[in-house]
């Protein structure tokens, strides 16, 4: 093990790859494999919803568990453990024991959340004080993982491979990538508190108690708003344009859009109110979700995938910066709260789809209703941010009102660092 910390570029590449495994495989590999499993006849949409819900419940448990891990623990050991565990859990999904799949997807969700928190925390710790501005590139990992898993599943579908084979292929790919980045996650003397690196301080002043609950509700609505598309997109596409050669491109397209969106989010102006960025991101995603309801051809689904994917990681990027402004002290607790509420929003998605499907005869109508509800949830979330802007002035306004009075609001807000 090297005595020196890895270079910033190696940290970013390893971090992005680790998040690609934790999120792209641990959480979302099920989405492109789902049509293959449906075709194999090993599950139906109701059972698929149970597996998806189990994974999202696991993610909630993992997020809470990650908050409780002592800071003195060796974070690189935890990262390596999550990589190995994700590989094993993914490979075990190929076994013909359907009664074990719920447990496996639950454990994959737990591992995914822990891997996300510890990887991002360790990587940001290594980059702190280096003067590097590439830290946000770490968060291209989830989108890249979605894109790679989607493209790989597309190739396997063309070859007529089974869902069980797909799980083994994803496990093998994860193992190869883990082997490549393994040495980068060596011990470092730098602290690895996942949520304390580069946290901006705020000027003194009382924070309204109702601000954080509103923020948490809005963020939870984002979890519910995107998850119907993120869980069922390939199935929705198959029902909308059956037999089309483009059926398998929409999921990787969403992933590629997420990569671009995460890079774009890091380049937005820091002087503007972050809640404006969140409002815009929610509305973009709401339009993307709604488009798949009213525009059922390949082009409409492609535009929908792009618009849903663009804000995919950007929303979390903006939200984690904003919570550090709202709660500069004990912000890890509140970031954990946001992650948990977001996970609850995700958990509600598949049961909502299942409840709607039980009450309609046509599957397409059921998906349209579920997507419409999801789009409305995102619009409501955006409206909450607008309400917060009106009720609670941003840091720039607070600072200027203290120094120059309310009539002069010109100036710059403090720069926020990545998640």
PDB file of C-alpha atoms in Angstrom, residues 210-410:
ATOM      1  CA  UNK A 210     -40.021  25.191   9.331  1.00  0.00           C
ATOM      2  CA  UNK A 211     -37.352  25.571   6.638  1.00  0.00           C
ATOM      3  CA  UNK A 212     -35.771  22.134   7.002  1.00  0.00           C
ATOM      4  CA  UNK A 213     -39.057  20.152   7.130  1.00  0.00           C
ATOM      5  CA  UNK A 214     -40.231  21.842   3.929  1.00  0.00           C
ATOM      6  CA  UNK A 215     -36.904  21.080   2.286  1.00  0.00           C
ATOM      7  CA  UNK A 216     -37.108  17.420   3.333  1.00  0.00           C
ATOM      8  CA  UNK A 217     -40.642  17.081   1.937  1.00  0.00           C
ATOM      9  CA  UNK A 218     -39.605  18.616  -1.377  1.00  0.00           C
ATOM     10  CA  UNK A 219     -36.591  16.314  -1.621  1.00  0.00           C
ATOM     11  CA  UNK A 220     -38.707  13.267  -0.806  1.00  0.00           C
ATOM     12  CA  UNK A 221     -41.039  14.172  -3.665  1.00  0.00           C
ATOM     13  CA  UNK A 222     -38.027  14.001  -6.011  1.00  0.00           C
ATOM     14  CA  UNK A 223     -37.438  10.417  -4.901  1.00  0.00           C
ATOM     15  CA  UNK A 224     -41.022   9.501  -5.741  1.00  0.00           C
ATOM     16  CA  UNK A 225     -41.140  11.601  -8.912  1.00  0.00           C
ATOM     17  CA  UNK A 226     -38.379   9.879 -10.849  1.00  0.00           C
ATOM     18  CA  UNK A 227     -38.584   6.331  -9.528  1.00  0.00           C
ATOM     19  CA  UNK A 228     -41.496   5.116 -11.686  1.00  0.00           C
ATOM     20  CA  UNK A 229     -39.506   5.923 -14.816  1.00  0.00           C
ATOM     21  CA  UNK A 230     -36.247   4.633 -13.299  1.00  0.00           C
ATOM     22  CA  UNK A 231     -37.856   1.292 -12.425  1.00  0.00           C
ATOM     23  CA  UNK A 232     -40.086   0.601 -15.403  1.00  0.00           C
ATOM     24  CA  UNK A 233     -38.665   2.570 -18.371  1.00  0.00           C
ATOM     25  CA  UNK A 234     -37.701  -0.476 -20.504  1.00  0.00           C
ATOM     26  CA  UNK A 235     -41.082  -2.103 -19.811  1.00  0.00           C
ATOM     27  CA  UNK A 236     -42.916   1.130 -20.658  1.00  0.00           C
ATOM     28  CA  UNK A 237     -40.952   1.367 -23.906  1.00  0.00           C
ATOM     29  CA  UNK A 238     -41.710  -2.254 -24.783  1.00  0.00           C
ATOM     30  CA  UNK A 239     -45.444  -1.643 -24.285  1.00  0.00           C
ATOM     31  CA  UNK A 240     -45.407   1.651 -26.221  1.00  0.00           C
ATOM     32  CA  UNK A 241     -43.385   0.563 -29.269  1.00  0.00           C
ATOM     33  CA  UNK A 242     -43.432  -3.254 -29.317  1.00  0.00           C
ATOM     34  CA  UNK A 243     -40.963  -4.823 -31.695  1.00  0.00           C
ATOM     35  CA  UNK A 244     -38.968  -1.633 -32.231  1.00  0.00           C
ATOM     36  CA  UNK A 245     -35.171  -2.102 -32.581  1.00  0.00           C
ATOM     37  CA  UNK A 246     -34.782   0.957 -30.321  1.00  0.00           C
ATOM     38  CA  UNK A 247     -36.380  -0.646 -27.258  1.00  0.00           C
ATOM     39  CA  UNK A 248     -33.092  -1.040 -25.422  1.00  0.00           C
ATOM     40  CA  UNK A 249     -31.581   2.417 -26.013  1.00  0.00           C
ATOM     41  CA  UNK A 250     -33.737   4.507 -23.684  1.00  0.00           C
ATOM     42  CA  UNK A 251     -32.267   3.342 -20.375  1.00  0.00           C
ATOM     43  CA  UNK A 252     -28.603   3.901 -21.370  1.00  0.00           C
ATOM     44  CA  UNK A 253     -29.669   7.231 -22.873  1.00  0.00           C
ATOM     45  CA  UNK A 254     -31.019   8.238 -19.462  1.00  0.00           C
ATOM     46  CA  UNK A 255     -27.690   7.270 -17.913  1.00  0.00           C
ATOM     47  CA  UNK A 256     -25.656   9.286 -20.407  1.00  0.00           C
ATOM     48  CA  UNK A 257     -27.902  12.290 -19.796  1.00  0.00           C
ATOM     49  CA  UNK A 258     -27.278  11.898 -16.048  1.00  0.00           C
ATOM     50  CA  UNK A 259     -23.508  12.015 -16.634  1.00  0.00           C
ATOM     51  CA  UNK A 260     -23.853  15.216 -18.646  1.00  0.00           C
ATOM     52  CA  UNK A 261     -26.234  16.683 -16.072  1.00  0.00           C
ATOM     53  CA  UNK A 262     -23.841  16.076 -13.173  1.00  0.00           C
ATOM     54  CA  UNK A 263     -21.033  17.852 -15.032  1.00  0.00           C
ATOM     55  CA  UNK A 264     -23.357  20.689 -16.011  1.00  0.00           C
ATOM     56  CA  UNK A 265     -24.550  21.122 -12.419  1.00  0.00           C
ATOM     57  CA  UNK A 266     -20.997  21.732 -11.228  1.00  0.00           C
ATOM     58  CA  UNK A 267     -20.625  24.623 -13.660  1.00  0.00           C
ATOM     59  CA  UNK A 268     -23.675  26.656 -12.690  1.00  0.00           C
ATOM     60  CA  UNK A 269     -23.136  30.063 -11.157  1.00  0.00           C
ATOM     61  CA  UNK A 270     -22.646  29.897  -7.404  1.00  0.00           C
ATOM     62  CA  UNK A 271     -24.120  33.350  -6.792  1.00  0.00           C
ATOM     63  CA  UNK A 272     -27.690  32.319  -7.562  1.00  0.00           C
ATOM     64  CA  UNK A 273     -30.070  30.822  -5.019  1.00  0.00           C
ATOM     65  CA  UNK A 274     -29.600  27.026  -5.137  1.00  0.00           C
ATOM     66  CA  UNK A 275     -33.341  26.610  -4.661  1.00  0.00           C
ATOM     67  CA  UNK A 276     -33.825  28.185  -8.082  1.00  0.00           C
ATOM     68  CA  UNK A 277     -31.588  25.488  -9.558  1.00  0.00           C
ATOM     69  CA  UNK A 278     -33.594  22.824  -7.727  1.00  0.00           C
ATOM     70  CA  UNK A 279     -36.864  24.295  -8.991  1.00  0.00           C
ATOM     71  CA  UNK A 280     -35.602  24.205 -12.550  1.00  0.00           C
ATOM     72  CA  UNK A 281     -34.272  20.653 -12.182  1.00  0.00           C
ATOM     73  CA  UNK A 282     -37.596  19.394 -10.801  1.00  0.00           C
ATOM     74  CA  UNK A 283     -39.554  21.012 -13.625  1.00  0.00           C
ATOM     75  CA  UNK A 284     -37.237  19.555 -16.275  1.00  0.00           C
ATOM     76  CA  UNK A 285     -37.691  16.101 -14.804  1.00  0.00           C
ATOM     77  CA  UNK A 286     -41.459  16.610 -14.465  1.00  0.00           C
ATOM     78  CA  UNK A 287     -41.683  17.428 -18.172  1.00  0.00           C
ATOM     79  CA  UNK A 288     -39.596  14.346 -18.976  1.00  0.00           C
ATOM     80  CA  UNK A 289     -41.863  12.082 -16.942  1.00  0.00           C
ATOM     81  CA  UNK A 290     -45.020  13.616 -18.436  1.00  0.00           C
ATOM     82  CA  UNK A 291     -43.727  13.306 -22.014  1.00  0.00           C
ATOM     83  CA  UNK A 292     -43.772   9.519 -21.798  1.00  0.00           C
ATOM     84  CA  UNK A 293     -47.496   9.773 -21.052  1.00  0.00           C
ATOM     85  CA  UNK A 294     -48.466  11.909 -24.050  1.00  0.00           C
ATOM     86  CA  UNK A 295     -45.739  11.036 -26.567  1.00  0.00           C
ATOM     87  CA  UNK A 296     -45.542   7.286 -27.082  1.00  0.00           C
ATOM     88  CA  UNK A 297     -43.272   6.933 -30.107  1.00  0.00           C
ATOM     89  CA  UNK A 298     -39.502   6.336 -30.055  1.00  0.00           C
ATOM     90  CA  UNK A 299     -38.582  10.007 -30.384  1.00  0.00           C
ATOM     91  CA  UNK A 300     -40.874  10.999 -27.519  1.00  0.00           C
ATOM     92  CA  UNK A 301     -39.430   8.281 -25.271  1.00  0.00           C
ATOM     93  CA  UNK A 302     -35.902   9.381 -26.171  1.00  0.00           C
ATOM     94  CA  UNK A 303     -36.621  13.005 -25.227  1.00  0.00           C
ATOM     95  CA  UNK A 304     -38.328  11.797 -22.057  1.00  0.00           C
ATOM     96  CA  UNK A 305     -35.288   9.699 -21.103  1.00  0.00           C
ATOM     97  CA  UNK A 306     -32.944  12.639 -21.613  1.00  0.00           C
ATOM     98  CA  UNK A 307     -35.056  15.056 -19.588  1.00  0.00           C
ATOM     99  CA  UNK A 308     -35.477  12.598 -16.724  1.00  0.00           C
ATOM    100  CA  UNK A 309     -31.770  11.773 -16.757  1.00  0.00           C
ATOM    101  CA  UNK A 310     -30.335  15.297 -16.900  1.00  0.00           C
ATOM    102  CA  UNK A 311     -31.359  16.282 -13.340  1.00  0.00           C
ATOM    103  CA  UNK A 312     -30.892  12.740 -11.981  1.00  0.00           C
ATOM    104  CA  UNK A 313     -27.718  13.398  -9.949  1.00  0.00           C
ATOM    105  CA  UNK A 314     -27.868  17.193 -10.272  1.00  0.00           C
ATOM    106  CA  UNK A 315     -30.815  17.308  -7.848  1.00  0.00           C
ATOM    107  CA  UNK A 316     -28.785  15.544  -5.155  1.00  0.00           C
ATOM    108  CA  UNK A 317     -25.772  17.733  -5.936  1.00  0.00           C
ATOM    109  CA  UNK A 318     -27.786  20.924  -5.419  1.00  0.00           C
ATOM    110  CA  UNK A 319     -29.697  19.599  -2.409  1.00  0.00           C
ATOM    111  CA  UNK A 320     -26.594  18.543  -0.478  1.00  0.00           C
ATOM    112  CA  UNK A 321     -25.032  21.947  -1.046  1.00  0.00           C
ATOM    113  CA  UNK A 322     -28.197  23.689   0.107  1.00  0.00           C
ATOM    114  CA  UNK A 323     -28.562  21.662   3.308  1.00  0.00           C
ATOM    115  CA  UNK A 324     -25.041  22.677   4.312  1.00  0.00           C
ATOM    116  CA  UNK A 325     -26.159  26.295   3.988  1.00  0.00           C
ATOM    117  CA  UNK A 326     -29.308  25.727   6.010  1.00  0.00           C
ATOM    118  CA  UNK A 327     -27.581  23.619   8.667  1.00  0.00           C
ATOM    119  CA  UNK A 328     -23.862  24.406   8.810  1.00  0.00           C
ATOM    120  CA  UNK A 329     -23.610  22.640  12.183  1.00  0.00           C
ATOM    121  CA  UNK A 330     -24.526  18.945  12.468  1.00  0.00           C
ATOM    122  CA  UNK A 331     -25.161  18.959   8.735  1.00  0.00           C
ATOM    123  CA  UNK A 332     -24.348  15.230   8.451  1.00  0.00           C
ATOM    124  CA  UNK A 333     -27.466  14.494  10.497  1.00  0.00           C
ATOM    125  CA  UNK A 334     -29.637  16.533   8.165  1.00  0.00           C
ATOM    126  CA  UNK A 335     -28.044  15.114   5.019  1.00  0.00           C
ATOM    127  CA  UNK A 336     -28.829  11.700   6.406  1.00  0.00           C
ATOM    128  CA  UNK A 337     -32.400  12.870   6.982  1.00  0.00           C
ATOM    129  CA  UNK A 338     -32.686  14.033   3.371  1.00  0.00           C
ATOM    130  CA  UNK A 339     -31.271  10.744   2.093  1.00  0.00           C
ATOM    131  CA  UNK A 340     -33.764   8.815   4.206  1.00  0.00           C
ATOM    132  CA  UNK A 341     -36.747  10.902   3.071  1.00  0.00           C
ATOM    133  CA  UNK A 342     -35.615  10.560  -0.554  1.00  0.00           C
ATOM    134  CA  UNK A 343     -35.459   6.782  -0.049  1.00  0.00           C
ATOM    135  CA  UNK A 344     -38.981   6.783   1.394  1.00  0.00           C
ATOM    136  CA  UNK A 345     -40.172   8.580  -1.740  1.00  0.00           C
ATOM    137  CA  UNK A 346     -38.564   5.856  -3.843  1.00  0.00           C
ATOM    138  CA  UNK A 347     -40.090   3.102  -1.735  1.00  0.00           C
ATOM    139  CA  UNK A 348     -43.580   4.468  -2.416  1.00  0.00           C
ATOM    140  CA  UNK A 349     -43.114   4.297  -6.194  1.00  0.00           C
ATOM    141  CA  UNK A 350     -43.491   0.576  -7.025  1.00  0.00           C
ATOM    142  CA  UNK A 351     -46.413   0.006  -4.592  1.00  0.00           C
ATOM    143  CA  UNK A 352     -48.172   2.978  -6.172  1.00  0.00           C
ATOM    144  CA  UNK A 353     -47.736   1.396  -9.601  1.00  0.00           C
ATOM    145  CA  UNK A 354     -48.976  -1.928  -8.223  1.00  0.00           C
ATOM    146  CA  UNK A 355     -52.043  -0.330  -6.639  1.00  0.00           C
ATOM    147  CA  UNK A 356     -52.916   1.434  -9.890  1.00  0.00           C
ATOM    148  CA  UNK A 357     -52.399  -1.749 -11.937  1.00  0.00           C
ATOM    149  CA  UNK A 358     -54.826  -3.614  -9.675  1.00  0.00           C
ATOM    150  CA  UNK A 359     -57.542  -1.083 -10.522  1.00  0.00           C
ATOM    151  CA  UNK A 360     -57.155  -0.827 -14.306  1.00  0.00           C
ATOM    152  CA  UNK A 361     -57.590  -3.350 -17.071  1.00  0.00           C
ATOM    153  CA  UNK A 362     -55.012  -1.963 -19.503  1.00  0.00           C
ATOM    154  CA  UNK A 363     -51.333  -1.965 -18.469  1.00  0.00           C
ATOM    155  CA  UNK A 364     -50.569   1.078 -20.632  1.00  0.00           C
ATOM    156  CA  UNK A 365     -53.314   3.073 -18.907  1.00  0.00           C
ATOM    157  CA  UNK A 366     -51.898   2.019 -15.554  1.00  0.00           C
ATOM    158  CA  UNK A 367     -48.403   3.230 -16.420  1.00  0.00           C
ATOM    159  CA  UNK A 368     -49.802   6.496 -17.779  1.00  0.00           C
ATOM    160  CA  UNK A 369     -51.649   7.156 -14.521  1.00  0.00           C
ATOM    161  CA  UNK A 370     -48.583   6.310 -12.421  1.00  0.00           C
ATOM    162  CA  UNK A 371     -46.351   8.560 -14.513  1.00  0.00           C
ATOM    163  CA  UNK A 372     -48.885  11.389 -14.320  1.00  0.00           C
ATOM    164  CA  UNK A 373     -48.923  11.130 -10.514  1.00  0.00           C
ATOM    165  CA  UNK A 374     -45.102  11.119 -10.480  1.00  0.00           C
ATOM    166  CA  UNK A 375     -44.935  14.207 -12.695  1.00  0.00           C
ATOM    167  CA  UNK A 376     -47.393  16.055 -10.463  1.00  0.00           C
ATOM    168  CA  UNK A 377     -45.269  15.146  -7.418  1.00  0.00           C
ATOM    169  CA  UNK A 378     -42.244  16.803  -9.039  1.00  0.00           C
ATOM    170  CA  UNK A 379     -44.251  19.938  -9.821  1.00  0.00           C
ATOM    171  CA  UNK A 380     -45.410  20.077  -6.203  1.00  0.00           C
ATOM    172  CA  UNK A 381     -41.787  19.732  -5.090  1.00  0.00           C
ATOM    173  CA  UNK A 382     -40.780  22.631  -7.331  1.00  0.00           C
ATOM    174  CA  UNK A 383     -43.640  24.710  -5.905  1.00  0.00           C
ATOM    175  CA  UNK A 384     -42.356  24.047  -2.382  1.00  0.00           C
ATOM    176  CA  UNK A 385     -38.942  25.459  -3.338  1.00  0.00           C
ATOM    177  CA  UNK A 386     -40.620  28.562  -4.742  1.00  0.00           C
ATOM    178  CA  UNK A 387     -42.530  28.898  -1.476  1.00  0.00           C
ATOM    179  CA  UNK A 388     -39.272  28.545   0.470  1.00  0.00           C
ATOM    180  CA  UNK A 389     -37.652  31.283  -1.607  1.00  0.00           C
ATOM    181  CA  UNK A 390     -40.544  33.590  -0.753  1.00  0.00           C
ATOM    182  CA  UNK A 391     -40.657  32.662   2.943  1.00  0.00           C
ATOM    183  CA  UNK A 392     -36.955  32.304   3.694  1.00  0.00           C
ATOM    184  CA  UNK A 393     -34.445  34.679   2.086  1.00  0.00           C
ATOM    185  CA  UNK A 394     -31.235  33.110   0.822  1.00  0.00           C
ATOM    186  CA  UNK A 395     -27.839  33.594   2.411  1.00  0.00           C
ATOM    187  CA  UNK A 396     -26.976  36.425   0.009  1.00  0.00           C
ATOM    188  CA  UNK A 397     -30.060  38.400   1.002  1.00  0.00           C
ATOM    189  CA  UNK A 398     -29.446  37.789   4.713  1.00  0.00           C
ATOM    190  CA  UNK A 399     -25.857  38.933   4.497  1.00  0.00           C
ATOM    191  CA  UNK A 400     -26.604  42.067   2.475  1.00  0.00           C
ATOM    192  CA  UNK A 401     -29.536  43.035   4.649  1.00  0.00           C
ATOM    193  CA  UNK A 402     -27.192  43.020   7.629  1.00  0.00           C
ATOM    194  CA  UNK A 403     -24.443  45.075   5.943  1.00  0.00           C
ATOM    195  CA  UNK A 404     -26.091  47.464   3.521  1.00  0.00           C
ATOM    196  CA  UNK A 405     -29.771  47.265   4.312  1.00  0.00           C
ATOM    197  CA  UNK A 406     -32.637  45.693   2.379  1.00  0.00           C
ATOM    198  CA  UNK A 407     -32.453  48.127  -0.527  1.00  0.00           C
ATOM    199  CA  UNK A 408     -29.109  46.854  -1.799  1.00  0.00           C
ATOM    200  CA  UNK A 409     -28.967  43.163  -2.646  1.00  0.00           C
ATOM    201  CA  UNK A 410     -26.006  43.151  -4.987  1.00  0.00           C
TER     202      UNK A 410
END
